[in-house]
Amino acid sequence: MKIDQEVTFLVAAILLVAGTISVYLVINGDRVVMPYSEIGILGTNMMVSDYPTEPEPGEDIGLNIYLGNHEGRLMYYTVLVKLGDAKEDVGSEPLDTPVLGTYGAVVPHGENHTIQFQTRLHGIAPDQRLVFELHAYNGETHTIEYTGRWCHLWFNTEQATT
Amino acid sequence: MRIRQRFLILIILTAALNTPPTTHGQNREDELRSDIAAAFEIVTKAERGGVDVETLVEDLNAALRIIEDGRATNLDLAETKIDAIIASAPTLAGKIASIAMFRWLKTVFTITLLSATAIIAKRYGPKAFWTLWLKAMRDWTVHP
């Protein structure tokens, strides 16, 4: 079978361009352009829906903390679970309220991890919330620092008692 | 009477010295969390060096779950797991060195291969390209 010389030349040119692009992707494939960490709360069935939002005071509340690592390196996360209400502002600084629990996890890059936890709310109020603050170990300062990432879940314990 | 008083004071003092403080468990947990940070640094260094650290990460997470469980009797198990990781540091350092050597050899091989390809391409490339080009365009005609 005789292949047209013009076609051969075209195929050679395409292979050259494809080869150059492949080498570039192999060299830069593992580079993380925008590193970030994830924190989320899942219900008892590991879903973003089945939250016990109106528990009885003193009733066990079972939840799951979801952590995702896209930082491009191994991460040691610590989640502080704090009790708050509508008065406190959560933001770039950690909340200055009692810590209900401390949960840690070591998560490799590109993977996620869930931590089961249980707690109880004893107060009767319509606007209590659990705040989950994400802290991470900083290898340069050798301390666990607040990442500025957080999430919360509102509870109405007053509704359950009426 | 005096002897009995002294004996009682001695018993009270001994009991007070032997009673663990109420924060003992918390202090132990804090110590273990600090040890976990040290173990994590070793695992991070190994991971950067190209060592498969999956088992070590599982052990660290298992130790964290034990600490969070809060049962003082299980804290020894957590300590054993953390100590095992810290003790494996010299072995991990050896693995890092082997992987670094292999990577170096791979880099040298790649550079040699690329250099050889470049020299061959420089020597024979233009001739091959223009021969191919001439063959491709041999049927073309030039109109004035």
Coordinates of C-alpha atoms in Angstrom, one line a residue:
Chain A
M1 CA 0.0 0.0 0.0
K2 CA 1.5 3.3 -1.0
I3 CA 0.8 6.2 1.4
D4 CA 0.7 9.7 -0.1
Q5 CA 3.8 11.6 0.9
E6 CA 1.7 14.7 1.7
V7 CA -0.3 12.7 4.3
T8 CA 2.9 11.3 5.8
F9 CA 4.2 14.9 6.2
L10 CA 1.0 16.0 7.8
V11 CA 0.9 13.0 10.2
A12 CA 4.5 13.7 11.2
A13 CA 3.6 17.4 12.0
I14 CA 0.6 16.4 14.1
L15 CA 2.7 13.9 16.0
L16 CA 5.3 16.6 16.7
V17 CA 2.7 19.0 18.1
A18 CA 1.0 16.2 20.1
G19 CA 4.3 15.1 21.5
T20 CA 5.2 18.6 22.7
I21 CA 1.8 19.0 24.4
S22 CA 2.2 15.5 26.1
V23 CA 5.6 16.4 27.5
Y24 CA 4.3 19.7 28.8
L25 CA 1.4 17.9 30.5
V26 CA 3.6 15.2 32.0
I27 CA 5.9 17.9 33.5
N28 CA 3.1 20.1 34.9
G29 CA 0.4 17.5 35.5
D30 CA 0.9 17.3 39.3
R31 CA 1.1 21.0 39.9
V32 CA -1.8 22.4 42.0
V33 CA -2.8 25.7 40.6
M34 CA -5.2 26.7 43.4
P35 CA -4.7 24.8 46.7
Y36 CA -7.7 24.6 49.0
S37 CA -9.2 22.5 51.8
E38 CA -12.8 21.5 52.3
I39 CA -15.0 21.1 55.5
G40 CA -18.6 20.1 55.5
I41 CA -21.2 18.5 57.8
L42 CA -23.0 15.3 56.8
G43 CA -26.0 13.8 58.5
T44 CA -26.1 10.4 60.2
N45 CA -26.6 8.7 56.8
M46 CA -23.6 10.5 55.3
M47 CA -25.9 12.8 53.3
V48 CA -26.2 16.6 53.1
S49 CA -29.8 16.4 54.3
D50 CA -30.7 14.3 57.3
Y51 CA -29.7 16.7 60.0
P52 CA -31.4 16.5 63.4
T53 CA -32.3 20.3 63.4
E54 CA -34.9 20.1 66.2
P55 CA -33.4 17.7 68.9
E56 CA -34.7 17.4 72.4
P57 CA -32.5 19.0 75.0
G58 CA -29.9 16.4 76.1
E59 CA -30.7 14.1 73.1
D60 CA -27.7 12.5 71.3
I61 CA -26.9 14.3 68.0
G62 CA -24.9 12.2 65.6
L63 CA -23.2 13.9 62.7
N64 CA -20.2 13.4 60.4
I65 CA -17.5 15.9 59.7
Y66 CA -16.3 15.8 56.0
L67 CA -12.8 16.9 55.2
G68 CA -11.3 17.2 51.7
N69 CA -7.7 18.0 50.9
H70 CA -6.7 19.7 47.6
E71 CA -3.6 21.4 49.0
G72 CA -1.1 19.4 46.9
R73 CA 0.4 17.9 50.0
L74 CA -0.4 15.8 53.1
M75 CA -2.4 17.7 55.6
Y76 CA -3.1 17.3 59.4
Y77 CA -6.4 18.9 60.1
T78 CA -8.0 19.6 63.5
V79 CA -11.7 20.5 63.7
L80 CA -12.9 22.4 66.8
V81 CA -16.6 22.0 67.4
K82 CA -17.9 25.0 69.3
L83 CA -21.3 26.0 70.6
G84 CA -22.7 29.3 69.5
D85 CA -25.8 31.3 68.9
A86 CA -26.9 34.1 66.5
K87 CA -24.9 36.8 68.5
E88 CA -21.4 35.6 67.7
D89 CA -19.8 36.4 64.3
V90 CA -17.7 33.7 62.7
G91 CA -15.1 34.8 60.2
S92 CA -11.4 35.1 59.9
E93 CA -10.9 34.7 63.6
P94 CA -11.8 31.6 65.6
L95 CA -15.0 31.9 67.7
D96 CA -14.5 32.7 71.4
T97 CA -17.0 30.2 72.8
P98 CA -16.8 26.8 74.6
V99 CA -15.2 24.0 72.7
L100 CA -17.4 20.9 72.7
G101 CA -14.9 18.6 71.0
T102 CA -11.6 18.4 69.1
Y103 CA -11.3 16.0 66.1
G104 CA -8.2 15.4 64.0
A105 CA -7.4 13.7 60.7
V106 CA -4.5 13.3 58.5
V107 CA -5.6 13.5 54.8
P108 CA -3.5 12.9 51.7
H109 CA -3.8 15.2 48.7
G110 CA -6.8 14.5 46.5
E111 CA -8.6 12.5 49.2
N112 CA -11.3 13.1 51.7
H113 CA -12.0 11.8 55.2
T114 CA -15.1 11.7 57.4
I115 CA -15.1 11.7 61.2
Q116 CA -18.2 10.5 63.2
F117 CA -19.1 12.5 66.3
Q118 CA -21.8 12.7 68.8
T119 CA -22.8 15.6 71.1
R120 CA -25.8 16.9 73.1
L121 CA -27.3 20.3 73.5
H122 CA -28.7 21.0 77.0
G123 CA -29.9 24.5 76.7
I124 CA -33.4 25.4 75.4
A125 CA -33.2 28.0 72.7
P126 CA -34.5 28.6 69.1
D127 CA -31.2 29.6 67.7
Q128 CA -28.3 27.4 68.9
R129 CA -25.7 26.4 66.5
L130 CA -22.7 24.1 66.3
V131 CA -19.8 25.8 64.6
F132 CA -17.1 23.6 63.0
E133 CA -13.8 25.4 62.6
L134 CA -11.0 24.0 60.4
H135 CA -7.5 24.3 61.7
A136 CA -4.4 22.8 60.1
Y137 CA -0.9 22.0 61.2
N138 CA 1.7 24.4 59.9
G139 CA 5.0 22.7 59.4
E140 CA 7.0 25.9 59.4
T141 CA 5.7 27.3 62.7
H142 CA 5.1 23.8 64.2
T143 CA 1.7 24.9 65.4
I144 CA -1.9 24.2 64.5
E145 CA -3.4 27.3 62.9
Y146 CA -7.0 28.4 62.0
T147 CA -7.5 28.2 58.3
G148 CA -10.4 30.6 58.2
R149 CA -12.7 27.9 56.9
W150 CA -15.8 27.0 58.9
C151 CA -19.3 25.8 58.7
H152 CA -22.2 25.6 61.1
L153 CA -25.5 23.9 61.8
W154 CA -28.5 25.6 63.4
F155 CA -30.6 23.8 66.1
N156 CA -33.9 24.7 67.6
T157 CA -34.3 22.9 70.9
E158 CA -37.2 25.2 72.0
Q159 CA -39.4 23.8 69.2
A160 CA -38.9 20.2 70.5
T161 CA -40.0 21.1 74.0
T162 CA -43.2 23.0 73.1
Chain B
M1 CA -0.7 11.0 120.7
R2 CA 1.9 13.0 118.9
I3 CA 3.2 9.9 117.1
R4 CA -0.4 9.1 115.9
Q5 CA -0.8 12.7 114.6
R6 CA 2.5 12.5 112.8
F7 CA 1.5 9.2 111.3
L8 CA -1.8 10.6 110.1
I9 CA -0.1 13.6 108.5
L10 CA 2.3 11.2 106.8
I11 CA -0.6 9.1 105.4
I12 CA -2.5 12.2 104.2
L13 CA 0.7 13.5 102.5
T14 CA 1.4 10.2 100.9
A15 CA -2.2 9.9 99.6
A16 CA -2.1 13.5 98.3
L17 CA 1.2 12.9 96.4
N18 CA -0.1 9.6 94.9
T19 CA -3.5 11.0 93.8
P20 CA -3.3 12.0 90.1
P21 CA -4.4 15.5 89.4
T22 CA -7.9 15.9 87.8
T23 CA -6.2 17.2 84.6
H24 CA -3.9 14.2 84.2
G25 CA -6.0 12.6 81.4
Q26 CA -6.2 15.9 79.5
N27 CA -2.4 16.4 79.9
R28 CA -1.8 13.0 78.5
E29 CA -4.1 13.7 75.5
D30 CA -2.3 17.0 74.9
E31 CA 1.1 15.2 75.0
L32 CA -0.2 12.6 72.6
R33 CA -1.5 15.3 70.2
S34 CA 2.0 16.9 70.4
D35 CA 3.6 13.5 69.6
I36 CA 1.1 13.1 66.6
A37 CA 2.4 16.4 65.2
A38 CA 6.0 15.1 65.5
A39 CA 5.0 11.9 63.8
F40 CA 3.1 13.8 61.1
E41 CA 6.2 15.8 60.3
I42 CA 8.1 12.5 59.8
V43 CA 5.3 11.1 57.5
T44 CA 5.2 14.4 55.5
K45 CA 9.0 14.3 54.9
A46 CA 8.6 10.6 53.8
E47 CA 5.7 11.5 51.5
R48 CA 7.7 14.3 49.9
G49 CA 10.6 11.9 49.4
G50 CA 8.3 9.6 47.4
V51 CA 7.7 6.9 50.1
D52 CA 4.2 5.2 50.1
V53 CA 2.8 6.5 53.4
E54 CA -0.7 5.1 53.2
T55 CA -0.2 2.7 56.2
L56 CA 1.4 5.4 58.3
V57 CA -1.5 7.8 57.6
E58 CA -4.0 5.0 58.6
D59 CA -2.0 4.5 61.9
L60 CA -2.0 8.3 62.6
N61 CA -5.8 8.5 62.0
A62 CA -6.3 5.4 64.2
A63 CA -4.3 7.0 67.0
L64 CA -6.4 10.2 66.7
R65 CA -9.6 8.2 66.9
I66 CA -8.4 6.5 70.1
I67 CA -7.4 9.8 71.7
E68 CA -10.8 11.4 70.7
D69 CA -12.6 8.3 72.2
G70 CA -11.3 9.6 75.5
R71 CA -10.9 6.2 77.2
A72 CA -7.7 6.5 79.4
T73 CA -7.1 2.7 79.1
N74 CA -6.8 3.0 75.3
L75 CA -4.3 5.9 75.3
D76 CA -1.4 3.4 75.7
L77 CA -2.4 1.9 72.4
A78 CA -2.4 5.3 70.7
E79 CA 1.0 6.0 72.2
T80 CA 2.3 2.6 70.8
K81 CA 1.1 3.5 67.3
I82 CA 2.6 7.0 67.4
D83 CA 5.9 5.8 68.9
A84 CA 6.1 3.1 66.1
I85 CA 5.9 5.9 63.5
I86 CA 8.5 8.0 65.3
A87 CA 10.8 5.0 65.6
S88 CA 10.5 4.2 61.9
A89 CA 12.1 7.6 61.0
P90 CA 15.6 6.1 60.3
T91 CA 14.1 3.4 58.1
L92 CA 12.0 6.1 56.2
A93 CA 15.2 8.2 55.8
G94 CA 16.9 5.2 54.2
K95 CA 14.0 4.7 51.8
I96 CA 14.0 8.5 51.0
A97 CA 17.7 8.3 50.1
S98 CA 17.2 5.2 47.9
I99 CA 14.3 6.9 46.0
A100 CA 16.4 10.1 45.7
M101 CA 19.2 8.1 44.1
F102 CA 16.8 6.4 41.7
R103 CA 15.3 9.7 40.8
W104 CA 18.8 11.1 40.2
L105 CA 19.7 8.2 37.9
K106 CA 16.4 8.6 36.1
T107 CA 17.0 12.3 35.5
V108 CA 20.6 11.7 34.3
F109 CA 19.2 9.0 31.9
T110 CA 16.5 11.4 30.6
I111 CA 18.9 14.2 30.1
T112 CA 21.3 11.9 28.2
L113 CA 18.5 10.6 26.1
L114 CA 17.2 14.1 25.3
S115 CA 20.7 15.3 24.5
A116 CA 21.4 12.4 22.2
T117 CA 18.0 13.0 20.5
A118 CA 18.8 16.7 20.1
I119 CA 22.3 15.9 18.6
I120 CA 20.8 13.3 16.1
A121 CA 18.0 15.7 15.2
K122 CA 20.5 18.6 14.6
R123 CA 22.7 16.3 12.5
Y124 CA 20.1 14.5 10.4
G125 CA 16.9 16.4 11.1
P126 CA 17.1 19.1 8.4
K127 CA 18.1 16.7 5.7
A128 CA 15.3 14.3 6.6
F129 CA 12.7 17.1 6.8
W130 CA 13.6 18.6 3.5
T131 CA 13.8 15.2 1.8
L132 CA 10.3 14.5 3.1
W133 CA 9.1 18.0 2.1
L134 CA 10.5 17.6 -1.5
K135 CA 8.8 14.2 -1.8
A136 CA 5.5 15.6 -0.5
M137 CA 5.6 18.5 -3.0
R138 CA 7.1 16.7 -6.0
D139 CA 3.8 16.7 -7.9
W140 CA 3.3 20.4 -7.5
T141 CA 3.8 22.8 -10.5
V142 CA 4.8 26.4 -10.4
H143 CA 2.7 28.7 -12.6
P144 CA 4.3 32.0 -13.8

